[in-house]
Short mmCIF file of C-alpha atoms and ligand atoms in Angstrom, two decimals:
data_model
loop_
_atom_site.label_atom_id
_atom_site.label_comp_id
_atom_site.label_asym_id
_atom_site.label_seq_id
_atom_site.Cartn_x
_atom_site.Cartn_y
_atom_site.Cartn_z
CA MET A 1 23.33 -35.03 -166.07
CA ASP A 2 21.84 -36.59 -163.19
CA VAL A 3 23.20 -39.36 -161.56
CA GLY A 4 21.33 -41.32 -158.90
CA ILE A 5 20.08 -44.68 -157.46
CA VAL A 6 18.06 -46.82 -160.69
CA GLY A 7 17.85 -50.14 -158.59
CA TYR A 8 18.52 -50.99 -154.28
CA GLY A 9 17.76 -53.91 -152.34
CA ALA A 10 18.05 -54.86 -148.95
CA TYR A 11 19.01 -58.58 -147.52
CA VAL A 12 18.07 -58.54 -143.65
CA PRO A 13 18.60 -62.00 -142.00
CA ARG A 14 15.12 -63.59 -140.69
CA HIS A 15 17.36 -64.73 -136.87
CA ARG A 16 17.12 -62.60 -134.46
CA ILE A 17 18.28 -62.27 -130.41
CA LYS A 18 16.66 -59.82 -128.00
CA VAL A 19 18.63 -57.66 -125.86
CA GLU A 20 17.50 -58.85 -122.33
CA GLU A 21 18.26 -62.83 -123.26
CA ILE A 22 22.14 -60.95 -123.84
CA ALA A 23 21.78 -59.10 -120.87
CA LYS A 24 20.12 -61.86 -118.98
CA VAL A 25 24.49 -64.18 -119.75
CA TRP A 26 26.57 -61.86 -118.21
CA GLY A 27 24.35 -60.50 -115.35
CA ALA A 28 24.22 -56.62 -117.34
CA ASP A 29 20.92 -54.43 -117.40
CA ALA A 30 18.87 -54.73 -119.76
CA PRO A 31 16.63 -51.83 -119.53
CA THR A 32 20.55 -49.67 -119.66
CA TYR A 33 19.91 -50.71 -123.63
CA LYS A 34 16.60 -50.44 -124.09
CA LYS A 35 15.61 -46.78 -122.66
CA GLY A 36 19.56 -46.08 -122.45
CA LEU A 37 20.43 -46.87 -126.29
CA MET A 38 17.59 -47.69 -127.81
CA LEU A 39 17.96 -51.50 -128.46
CA GLY A 40 15.49 -53.65 -128.38
CA GLU A 41 16.85 -56.73 -130.06
CA LYS A 42 18.65 -57.16 -133.95
CA SER A 43 19.53 -59.65 -136.38
CA VAL A 44 22.19 -62.53 -136.73
CA PRO A 45 23.12 -64.49 -139.46
CA SER A 46 23.17 -67.73 -139.39
CA PRO A 47 26.54 -70.03 -139.67
CA ASP A 48 26.47 -70.29 -144.13
CA GLN A 49 25.34 -66.74 -144.32
CA ASP A 50 27.80 -63.90 -144.39
CA VAL A 51 28.75 -60.74 -145.70
CA ILE A 52 28.67 -62.16 -149.65
CA THR A 53 24.93 -64.33 -149.21
CA MET A 54 23.75 -60.71 -147.33
CA SER A 55 25.47 -58.54 -150.71
CA VAL A 56 24.24 -61.31 -153.36
CA GLU A 57 20.53 -61.63 -152.33
CA ALA A 58 20.18 -57.30 -151.70
CA ALA A 59 21.82 -56.78 -154.63
CA ARG A 60 19.30 -59.04 -156.22
CA HIS A 61 16.39 -57.21 -155.56
CA ALA A 62 18.62 -54.07 -156.54
CA LEU A 63 19.11 -55.88 -160.43
CA THR A 64 14.90 -56.62 -159.78
CA ARG A 65 13.97 -53.11 -159.72
CA SER A 66 16.23 -51.60 -162.08
CA GLY A 67 15.85 -53.93 -163.99
CA ILE A 68 18.78 -53.92 -166.31
CA ASP A 69 20.57 -56.17 -167.44
CA ALA A 70 23.37 -57.64 -164.54
CA ASN A 71 26.06 -57.28 -167.26
CA LYS A 72 25.93 -54.02 -168.22
CA ILE A 73 27.38 -53.04 -164.44
CA GLY A 74 30.43 -51.72 -165.05
CA ALA A 75 32.27 -51.22 -161.07
CA ILE A 76 30.96 -53.45 -158.12
CA TYR A 77 32.50 -51.96 -154.28
CA ILE A 78 31.26 -53.70 -151.15
CA GLY A 79 31.92 -51.91 -148.21
CA SER A 80 31.73 -53.82 -144.72
CA GLU A 81 34.63 -54.69 -141.91
CA SER A 82 33.68 -58.44 -142.19
CA HIS A 83 35.17 -59.21 -144.99
CA PRO A 84 34.97 -63.72 -145.24
CA TYR A 85 38.19 -63.92 -146.32
CA ALA A 86 41.21 -61.65 -145.24
CA VAL A 87 42.30 -62.28 -148.62
CA LYS A 88 40.19 -62.84 -151.93
CA PRO A 89 37.81 -60.34 -152.47
CA SER A 90 33.94 -60.22 -151.95
CA GLY A 91 33.34 -58.85 -155.04
CA THR A 92 34.60 -61.10 -157.66
CA ILE A 93 31.54 -63.72 -156.27
CA VAL A 94 28.85 -61.48 -155.23
CA ALA A 95 29.46 -59.91 -159.43
CA ASP A 96 30.34 -63.45 -160.69
CA ALA A 97 26.53 -64.79 -158.70
CA ILE A 98 24.67 -61.63 -160.41
CA GLY A 99 25.70 -62.67 -163.93
CA ALA A 100 27.88 -59.65 -163.77
CA THR A 101 30.95 -61.25 -164.93
CA PRO A 102 33.71 -60.48 -166.44
CA ASN A 103 34.17 -56.75 -167.97
CA ILE A 104 33.55 -55.16 -164.37
CA HIS A 105 36.06 -53.57 -161.68
CA CYS A 106 36.15 -54.62 -158.36
CA ALA A 107 38.53 -53.97 -155.32
CA ASP A 108 36.86 -54.62 -152.02
CA MET A 109 36.07 -51.17 -149.55
CA GLU A 110 36.61 -50.73 -146.05
CA PHE A 111 36.13 -48.08 -143.77
CA ALA A 112 34.64 -49.17 -140.58
CA CYS A 113 31.35 -48.04 -140.77
CA LYS A 114 31.79 -45.58 -143.15
CA ALA A 115 32.36 -48.78 -146.21
CA GLY A 116 29.76 -48.91 -148.11
CA THR A 117 28.41 -45.05 -148.36
CA GLU A 118 31.81 -45.42 -149.98
CA GLY A 119 31.26 -48.04 -151.88
CA MET A 120 28.28 -45.83 -153.38
CA PHE A 121 29.51 -42.82 -153.78
CA VAL A 122 32.76 -44.22 -155.65
CA ALA A 123 30.38 -46.18 -157.72
CA MET A 124 27.77 -42.26 -158.22
CA SER A 125 30.92 -40.41 -159.43
CA LEU A 126 32.21 -43.35 -161.54
CA VAL A 127 28.13 -43.16 -163.57
CA LYS A 128 28.77 -39.49 -163.49
CA ALA A 129 32.35 -39.28 -164.87
CA GLY A 130 30.98 -40.83 -167.90
CA GLU A 131 33.02 -44.39 -167.39
CA MET A 132 30.48 -46.82 -166.93
CA ASP A 133 26.22 -46.89 -167.55
CA TYR A 134 26.14 -48.18 -164.37
CA ALA A 135 28.24 -49.07 -161.10
CA LEU A 136 26.60 -51.13 -158.34
CA GLY A 137 27.67 -50.22 -154.36
CA ILE A 138 26.91 -52.01 -151.42
CA GLY A 139 26.75 -51.75 -147.52
CA ALA A 140 27.48 -55.07 -146.15
CA ASP A 141 28.33 -56.37 -142.46
CA THR A 142 27.57 -59.49 -139.91
CA SER A 143 30.56 -57.24 -137.61
CA GLN A 144 31.14 -59.16 -134.48
CA GLY A 145 31.30 -57.55 -130.66
CA ALA A 146 33.31 -59.45 -128.03
CA PRO A 147 30.49 -61.91 -125.70
CA GLY A 148 30.53 -59.59 -122.69
CA ASP A 149 31.01 -55.86 -124.36
CA ALA A 150 28.50 -53.20 -125.17
CA LEU A 151 28.44 -53.87 -129.16
CA GLU A 152 27.45 -57.08 -128.03
CA TYR A 153 23.91 -55.62 -127.74
CA SER A 154 24.04 -54.16 -131.28
CA ALA A 155 26.41 -55.54 -133.58
CA ALA A 156 23.79 -56.74 -135.80
CA ALA A 157 23.73 -58.19 -139.80
CA GLY A 158 21.98 -57.12 -142.97
CA ALA A 159 23.09 -55.62 -146.15
CA ALA A 160 21.92 -52.88 -148.79
CA ALA A 161 23.10 -52.69 -151.90
CA PHE A 162 22.51 -49.47 -155.05
CA ILE A 163 22.96 -49.73 -157.89
CA MET A 164 23.61 -45.49 -159.90
CA GLY A 165 23.04 -44.98 -163.65
CA LYS A 166 22.16 -42.17 -164.93
CA GLU A 167 19.43 -43.56 -166.74
CA LYS A 168 15.74 -44.28 -165.52
CA VAL A 169 17.38 -42.82 -162.23
CA LEU A 170 14.60 -43.57 -159.58
CA ALA A 171 16.74 -41.03 -156.59
CA VAL A 172 18.42 -38.18 -157.94
CA CYS A 173 21.83 -37.09 -156.45
CA GLU A 174 21.95 -33.66 -156.23
CA HIS A 175 24.68 -33.03 -153.75
CA THR A 176 27.47 -34.75 -150.86
CA HIS A 177 29.54 -33.53 -148.30
CA ALA A 178 32.65 -35.64 -146.31
CA HIS A 179 34.49 -34.66 -143.42
CA MET A 180 36.79 -37.20 -142.72
CA THR A 181 39.48 -37.00 -139.49
CA ASP A 182 42.20 -39.65 -137.99
CA THR A 183 39.82 -40.24 -134.69
CA PRO A 184 40.73 -43.69 -132.91
CA ASP A 185 37.53 -44.24 -131.07
CA PHE A 186 37.09 -48.17 -132.62
CA TRP A 187 39.63 -50.68 -134.28
CA ARG A 188 40.16 -53.79 -134.60
CA ARG A 189 43.76 -55.23 -135.77
CA GLU A 190 44.78 -58.12 -138.18
CA TYR A 191 44.28 -61.11 -136.38
CA GLN A 192 41.61 -60.58 -133.99
CA HIS A 193 38.32 -61.83 -134.03
CA TYR A 194 37.02 -59.24 -131.88
CA PRO A 195 36.97 -54.70 -132.12
CA ARG A 196 38.20 -52.36 -128.90
CA HIS A 197 37.02 -49.90 -128.51
CA ALA A 198 37.24 -46.26 -126.44
CA GLY A 199 34.08 -46.21 -124.87
CA ARG A 200 32.19 -42.40 -123.90
CA PHE A 201 34.90 -41.36 -126.42
CA THR A 202 32.32 -42.71 -128.92
CA GLY A 203 30.46 -39.95 -128.33
CA GLU A 204 31.32 -37.00 -128.85
CA PRO A 205 34.29 -36.53 -130.41
CA ALA A 206 34.12 -39.37 -133.03
CA TYR A 207 30.70 -39.92 -134.16
CA PHE A 208 28.46 -36.74 -134.06
CA ASP A 209 31.35 -34.50 -134.82
CA HIS A 210 31.65 -35.83 -137.84
CA VAL A 211 28.00 -36.75 -138.26
CA VAL A 212 27.35 -33.35 -137.37
CA PRO A 213 29.70 -31.57 -138.96
CA CYS A 214 29.21 -32.70 -141.99
CA GLY A 215 25.35 -33.12 -141.87
CA ARG A 216 25.80 -29.09 -141.70
CA GLY A 217 28.44 -29.29 -144.69
CA LEU A 218 26.31 -30.42 -146.34
CA LEU A 219 23.09 -28.23 -145.54
CA GLU A 220 25.05 -24.90 -146.12
CA LYS A 221 26.92 -26.46 -149.57
CA SER A 222 23.14 -27.12 -151.08
CA GLY A 223 22.11 -23.93 -149.71
CA THR A 224 18.97 -26.08 -147.84
CA THR A 225 17.70 -26.43 -144.22
CA PRO A 226 16.29 -29.31 -142.87
CA LYS A 227 13.02 -28.69 -143.50
CA ASP A 228 13.96 -28.93 -147.58
CA PHE A 229 13.98 -32.60 -146.26
CA GLN A 230 11.05 -35.59 -146.48
CA TRP A 231 12.54 -37.58 -144.79
CA ALA A 232 16.42 -37.71 -143.05
CA VAL A 233 18.68 -40.91 -142.31
CA PHE A 234 21.78 -41.16 -140.73
CA HIS A 235 24.83 -43.67 -139.00
CA GLN A 236 22.84 -46.26 -136.83
CA PRO A 237 26.00 -47.29 -133.58
CA ASN A 238 21.77 -47.58 -131.91
CA GLY A 239 19.08 -45.89 -131.90
CA LYS A 240 20.41 -43.49 -129.32
CA PHE A 241 22.66 -41.23 -131.60
CA PRO A 242 20.83 -41.09 -134.81
CA MET A 243 18.58 -39.97 -133.46
CA ARG A 244 20.19 -37.18 -131.24
CA ALA A 245 22.34 -36.25 -133.92
CA GLY A 246 19.16 -35.48 -136.95
CA LYS A 247 18.20 -33.45 -133.93
CA LYS A 248 21.23 -31.14 -133.43
CA LEU A 249 20.98 -30.77 -137.25
CA GLY A 250 17.19 -28.86 -136.95
CA PHE A 251 15.31 -32.23 -138.02
CA SER A 252 12.24 -33.46 -136.11
CA THR A 253 11.30 -37.20 -135.18
CA GLU A 254 9.17 -37.94 -137.85
CA GLN A 255 10.82 -37.37 -141.00
CA MET A 256 13.41 -40.07 -139.30
CA LYS A 257 11.40 -42.78 -137.87
CA GLN A 258 10.74 -44.67 -141.46
CA GLY A 259 15.00 -44.73 -142.11
CA TRP A 260 15.17 -45.38 -137.73
CA LEU A 261 15.67 -49.44 -137.93
CA ALA A 262 18.67 -49.98 -135.39
CA PRO A 263 15.84 -50.61 -132.96
CA ILE A 264 14.42 -53.70 -134.00
CA LEU A 265 17.98 -54.23 -135.72
CA GLY A 266 20.74 -53.55 -134.66
CA ASN A 267 23.72 -51.84 -135.52
CA THR A 268 24.25 -53.21 -139.30
CA TYR A 269 28.40 -51.20 -140.16
CA SER A 270 29.04 -50.42 -143.10
CA GLY A 271 25.16 -51.87 -144.04
CA SER A 272 23.63 -49.63 -141.78
CA SER A 273 22.84 -46.01 -143.07
CA PRO A 274 22.19 -47.73 -145.82
CA MET A 275 19.84 -50.20 -145.53
CA GLY A 276 18.03 -46.48 -143.90
CA LEU A 277 17.40 -44.42 -146.87
CA SER A 278 15.87 -48.97 -148.67
CA ALA A 279 13.58 -48.57 -146.02
CA VAL A 280 12.58 -44.30 -146.96
CA LEU A 281 12.99 -45.40 -150.80
CA ASP A 282 10.45 -47.94 -150.58
CA VAL A 283 8.09 -45.51 -149.02
CA ALA A 284 8.95 -41.84 -150.41
CA LYS A 285 6.70 -40.05 -153.09
CA PRO A 286 8.71 -38.46 -156.07
CA GLY A 287 10.11 -35.14 -155.63
CA ASP A 288 10.84 -35.59 -151.55
CA ARG A 289 13.72 -35.25 -151.21
CA ILE A 290 16.15 -37.67 -148.69
CA PHE A 291 19.22 -36.70 -145.85
CA MET A 292 22.19 -38.80 -145.21
CA VAL A 293 24.88 -38.95 -143.74
CA SER A 294 26.79 -42.08 -142.51
CA TYR A 295 29.56 -42.50 -139.90
CA GLY A 296 32.15 -45.39 -140.04
CA SER A 297 34.92 -45.18 -136.93
CA GLY A 298 39.00 -44.05 -137.88
CA SER A 299 36.57 -41.98 -138.38
CA GLY A 300 34.69 -40.26 -141.39
CA SER A 301 31.03 -39.55 -142.72
CA ASP A 302 29.47 -39.61 -145.95
CA GLY A 303 26.26 -36.98 -146.83
CA PHE A 304 24.31 -37.57 -149.29
CA ILE A 305 21.08 -35.41 -150.80
CA PHE A 306 19.01 -37.20 -151.81
CA ARG A 307 15.59 -36.44 -154.85
CA VAL A 308 13.31 -39.09 -155.26
CA THR A 309 11.47 -38.82 -159.29
CA ASP A 310 8.09 -40.50 -160.80
CA GLU A 311 9.97 -43.13 -161.38
CA ILE A 312 10.18 -44.52 -157.76
CA ALA A 313 6.56 -45.67 -157.88
CA LYS A 314 6.71 -48.89 -160.36
CA VAL A 315 9.33 -50.48 -158.91
CA GLN A 316 8.80 -50.57 -154.70
CA LYS A 317 7.35 -53.40 -154.34
CA ALA A 318 9.16 -55.35 -157.46
CA ALA A 319 11.67 -56.69 -154.28
CA PRO A 320 11.32 -57.13 -150.84
CA GLN A 321 10.75 -53.93 -148.81
CA THR A 322 13.43 -53.68 -146.14
CA ARG A 323 11.07 -53.03 -142.84
CA GLU A 324 8.52 -56.02 -144.05
CA GLN A 325 12.33 -58.07 -144.33
CA LEU A 326 12.21 -56.67 -140.77
CA GLU A 327 9.06 -57.50 -139.34
CA ASP A 328 7.60 -60.90 -141.22
CA ASN A 329 8.65 -64.18 -138.83
CA PRO A 330 11.03 -63.44 -137.72
CA ILE A 331 13.12 -66.36 -135.32
CA TYR A 332 14.05 -65.54 -132.06
CA ILE A 333 16.86 -68.07 -130.81
CA ASP A 334 17.99 -68.09 -127.33
CA TYR A 335 21.57 -66.44 -126.43
CA GLY A 336 23.52 -70.43 -126.41
CA THR A 337 22.08 -70.64 -129.79
CA TYR A 338 23.29 -67.67 -130.51
CA ALA A 339 26.54 -68.51 -129.29
CA LYS A 340 26.66 -70.86 -131.90
CA TYR A 341 25.20 -69.53 -134.17
CA ARG A 342 28.55 -66.36 -134.02
CA GLY A 343 31.46 -68.96 -133.16
CA LYS A 344 31.86 -67.82 -130.26
CA ILE A 345 31.44 -71.36 -128.77
CA ARG A 346 35.75 -73.42 -128.64
CA MET A 347 35.52 -76.21 -129.89
CA LEU A 348 37.52 -79.57 -130.79
CA GLU A 349 40.21 -78.78 -133.55
CA ASP A 350 39.81 -80.72 -136.95
CA MET B 1 36.88 -80.77 -149.33
CA ILE B 2 35.87 -80.24 -152.13
CA GLY B 3 38.69 -77.86 -153.55
CA SER B 4 38.44 -74.71 -155.50
CA PRO B 5 38.74 -76.74 -159.14
CA ARG B 6 35.21 -78.46 -159.03
CA SER B 7 33.79 -75.45 -157.13
CA TRP B 8 34.86 -72.76 -160.03
CA ARG B 9 33.99 -75.50 -162.02
CA GLU B 10 30.42 -75.68 -160.99
CA LYS B 11 29.62 -71.69 -160.20
CA PRO B 12 26.93 -70.93 -163.33
CA GLN B 13 24.77 -73.87 -160.93
CA ARG B 14 25.69 -73.56 -157.75
CA TYR B 15 26.01 -69.74 -157.71
CA ARG B 16 23.58 -68.30 -160.63
CA TYR B 17 21.26 -71.87 -161.11
CA GLU B 18 22.05 -72.03 -164.87
CA ALA B 19 20.58 -74.84 -166.17
CA GLY B 20 20.78 -77.36 -169.25
CA LYS B 21 17.97 -77.47 -171.81
CA CYS B 22 17.85 -80.05 -174.45
CA SER B 23 18.30 -78.96 -177.37
CA GLY B 24 16.64 -81.89 -178.61
CA CYS B 25 14.11 -82.54 -176.28
CA SER B 26 13.07 -79.72 -174.08
CA LYS B 27 14.27 -81.72 -171.40
CA ILE B 28 15.50 -79.75 -168.24
CA PHE B 29 18.78 -81.15 -166.49
CA PHE B 30 19.58 -79.59 -162.92
CA PRO B 31 23.13 -79.77 -162.89
CA PRO B 32 23.28 -79.58 -166.17
CA ARG B 33 25.38 -82.77 -168.09
CA LEU B 34 26.94 -83.04 -171.51
CA VAL B 35 24.26 -86.53 -172.97
CA CYS B 36 20.60 -86.49 -172.55
CA ASP B 37 19.41 -89.58 -171.62
CA ALA B 38 16.44 -89.43 -173.03
CA CYS B 39 17.09 -88.64 -177.23
CA GLY B 40 20.87 -88.75 -176.48
CA SER B 41 21.51 -85.22 -178.13
CA LYS B 42 24.83 -83.72 -177.01
CA THR B 43 23.95 -80.00 -177.12
CA PHE B 44 22.21 -77.95 -174.62
CA GLU B 45 21.54 -74.48 -174.15
CA THR B 46 21.53 -72.56 -170.81
CA GLN B 47 18.42 -72.14 -168.67
CA VAL B 48 18.72 -70.79 -164.92
CA LEU B 49 15.62 -72.56 -163.38
CA ALA B 50 13.29 -70.70 -162.16
CA GLN B 51 13.21 -69.40 -157.68
CA THR B 52 10.49 -70.28 -155.91
CA GLY B 53 9.20 -74.06 -155.41
CA VAL B 54 7.17 -76.45 -154.01
CA VAL B 55 8.75 -78.81 -150.70
CA GLU B 56 7.89 -82.71 -152.42
CA THR B 57 10.04 -84.55 -149.61
CA PHE B 58 12.71 -83.25 -147.17
CA THR B 59 14.29 -86.32 -144.38
CA ILE B 60 15.77 -84.14 -141.52
CA ILE B 61 19.38 -84.61 -140.65
CA GLU B 62 19.98 -84.82 -137.89
CA VAL B 63 23.88 -86.42 -137.29
CA ALA B 64 25.17 -84.54 -139.42
CA PRO B 65 29.05 -84.86 -141.30
CA SER B 66 32.19 -83.24 -140.89
CA GLY B 67 31.22 -79.48 -142.04
CA PHE B 68 27.45 -79.42 -141.44
CA THR B 69 27.59 -80.20 -137.48
CA ASP B 70 26.76 -75.86 -136.62
CA GLU B 71 24.26 -76.57 -137.97
CA ALA B 72 22.12 -80.75 -136.80
CA PRO B 73 19.90 -80.67 -137.10
CA TYR B 74 18.60 -79.62 -140.86
CA ALA B 75 16.70 -80.06 -143.37
CA VAL B 76 17.30 -81.32 -147.16
CA GLY B 77 14.90 -81.50 -148.94
CA ILE B 78 13.18 -82.26 -153.11
CA ILE B 79 11.83 -79.20 -154.25
CA LYS B 80 9.66 -78.47 -157.20
CA LEU B 81 10.59 -75.71 -159.03
CA ASP B 82 7.39 -73.90 -160.67
CA ASP B 83 9.45 -74.71 -164.03
CA GLY B 84 8.77 -78.32 -162.86
CA VAL B 85 12.37 -79.47 -162.32
CA LYS B 86 13.43 -81.66 -159.09
CA VAL B 87 16.16 -79.51 -157.18
CA THR B 88 17.43 -81.27 -153.83
CA ALA B 89 19.54 -78.83 -151.78
CA GLN B 90 19.47 -78.03 -147.55
CA ILE B 91 16.12 -75.47 -146.78
CA ALA B 92 17.95 -73.57 -144.41
CA ASP B 93 16.64 -71.94 -141.64
CA CYS B 94 13.78 -73.27 -140.08
CA LYS B 95 12.21 -74.99 -137.14
CA PRO B 96 12.28 -79.24 -138.76
CA GLU B 97 8.80 -80.23 -136.44
CA GLU B 98 7.40 -76.90 -138.06
CA LEU B 99 8.84 -78.36 -141.92
CA LYS B 100 5.96 -79.65 -143.64
CA LEU B 101 5.07 -81.59 -147.50
CA GLY B 102 3.73 -78.57 -150.08
CA ASP B 103 5.63 -76.09 -148.49
CA LYS B 104 6.35 -73.25 -150.78
CA VAL B 105 9.84 -72.54 -150.57
CA ARG B 106 12.12 -70.12 -152.79
CA LEU B 107 15.58 -69.81 -153.85
CA GLU B 108 18.47 -68.66 -151.38
CA PHE B 109 22.19 -67.93 -151.97
CA ARG B 110 24.31 -69.77 -148.75
CA LYS B 111 27.85 -70.63 -147.28
CA VAL B 112 27.31 -74.24 -149.30
CA THR B 113 30.50 -75.44 -146.48
CA GLU B 114 33.63 -74.59 -146.33
CA ASP B 115 37.41 -76.99 -146.35
CA GLY B 116 38.13 -76.26 -142.79
CA ALA B 117 39.44 -73.45 -140.98
CA SER B 118 41.94 -71.55 -143.69
CA GLY B 119 40.78 -73.43 -147.40
CA ILE B 120 37.66 -72.63 -149.44
CA LEU B 121 34.26 -71.18 -148.65
CA HIS B 122 31.86 -72.56 -150.86
CA TYR B 123 28.61 -70.88 -152.21
CA GLY B 124 25.64 -72.23 -153.00
CA TYR B 125 21.84 -72.20 -153.26
CA LYS B 126 19.95 -73.39 -150.70
CA PHE B 127 16.39 -72.88 -149.67
CA VAL B 128 14.14 -70.97 -147.25
CA LEU B 129 10.41 -71.14 -147.65
CA ALA B 130 8.71 -69.07 -149.30
ZN1 LIG C 1 16.53 -84.49 -175.17
#
């Protein structure tokens, strides 16, 4: 049975801040971030946007592309590390807003930046197991970096939603793979506003030692080589890491650039590789194969191989495309506005 | 402070933009109501609003009420939707000085307000430039 993506959609907030604007405030060297980490600008959510609002918009785009009734969706899993409530699911609000309640399984997912792909994996597995006809997996985040911290240059906002099913599949999931160990490279304790990270440790033992072995495992398991793929997407904590990981696995810039959004989007955490995948689906052709590996601190990677079907052409333009949302009408803001929008200014309390 | 019960009750209109269409004379009410002011009918069917429309009139809120201060200045407008229904709501993500009558807008799901730092978050619709 062919199970995979039957509808997909992404959402990008309109506000952006440039790396230079952040560097100026902290006396940092903008070229270090621009050239060193390949980051140019990042998306910023409005004060009235969060994981729930972005997930609703992305899910609505996915529904439009799928052409199915929302009440046929049997499960919803939103992966995020910035769920608006500490206790109370995001999924209930999103499911109610898209008209998918009340007969639907739901729990929010959390695994740093990997929660979105885990949600996609569980959604797909439930369909494969025959438990339901459709299931929705979403990756969304509005993550924050501490003021002046390296993460402040990359922590962005966005969402991508995928409806998994077995009829009129746009992209069949042919193989999956996982690689996970306990590696404390990035964390946030309860009641802390900002996360902490282990500096350079986040690169080699963390990101690369999960993304690359997960990718290798996926190639081995599927009996494929990088040449068998038109597209490759990796988790994008910055612009540099995914390119390096991809090259180590044998993928070319050409295969990676369509899904490589970090230089103009930043790191959307749980939304990162899922949004990259949505940008690839926007342009992929029937028969194309897509290689995808996510990464979440803590640490783990999920790998997927998708084969695009004839159904894709009918839906690519049915909802706003990912790069179109990124490139059309951004509103650039200064650091003061950004600090206000992101709640970084201490206000008088009621 | 809106509170949980009211927020919950208004979900159909605020989350899913569901209007009430009078079974007697087909007049559409948003938000839905119990009695039609045109024909007196008490039966309505659910109709989802058109998601796009044009700005018919708007005003800029410079001094915002509490709960909205971090968004000021912002625009609140009356939007004529493509199905003819008029809806009053905030027009988000726009520079107020650039907003014009007749601008095309669409509905987007947004957080409308919060009940303080520990209360419920209220979600619903706003308009954004299409
Ligand atoms: Zn009537």
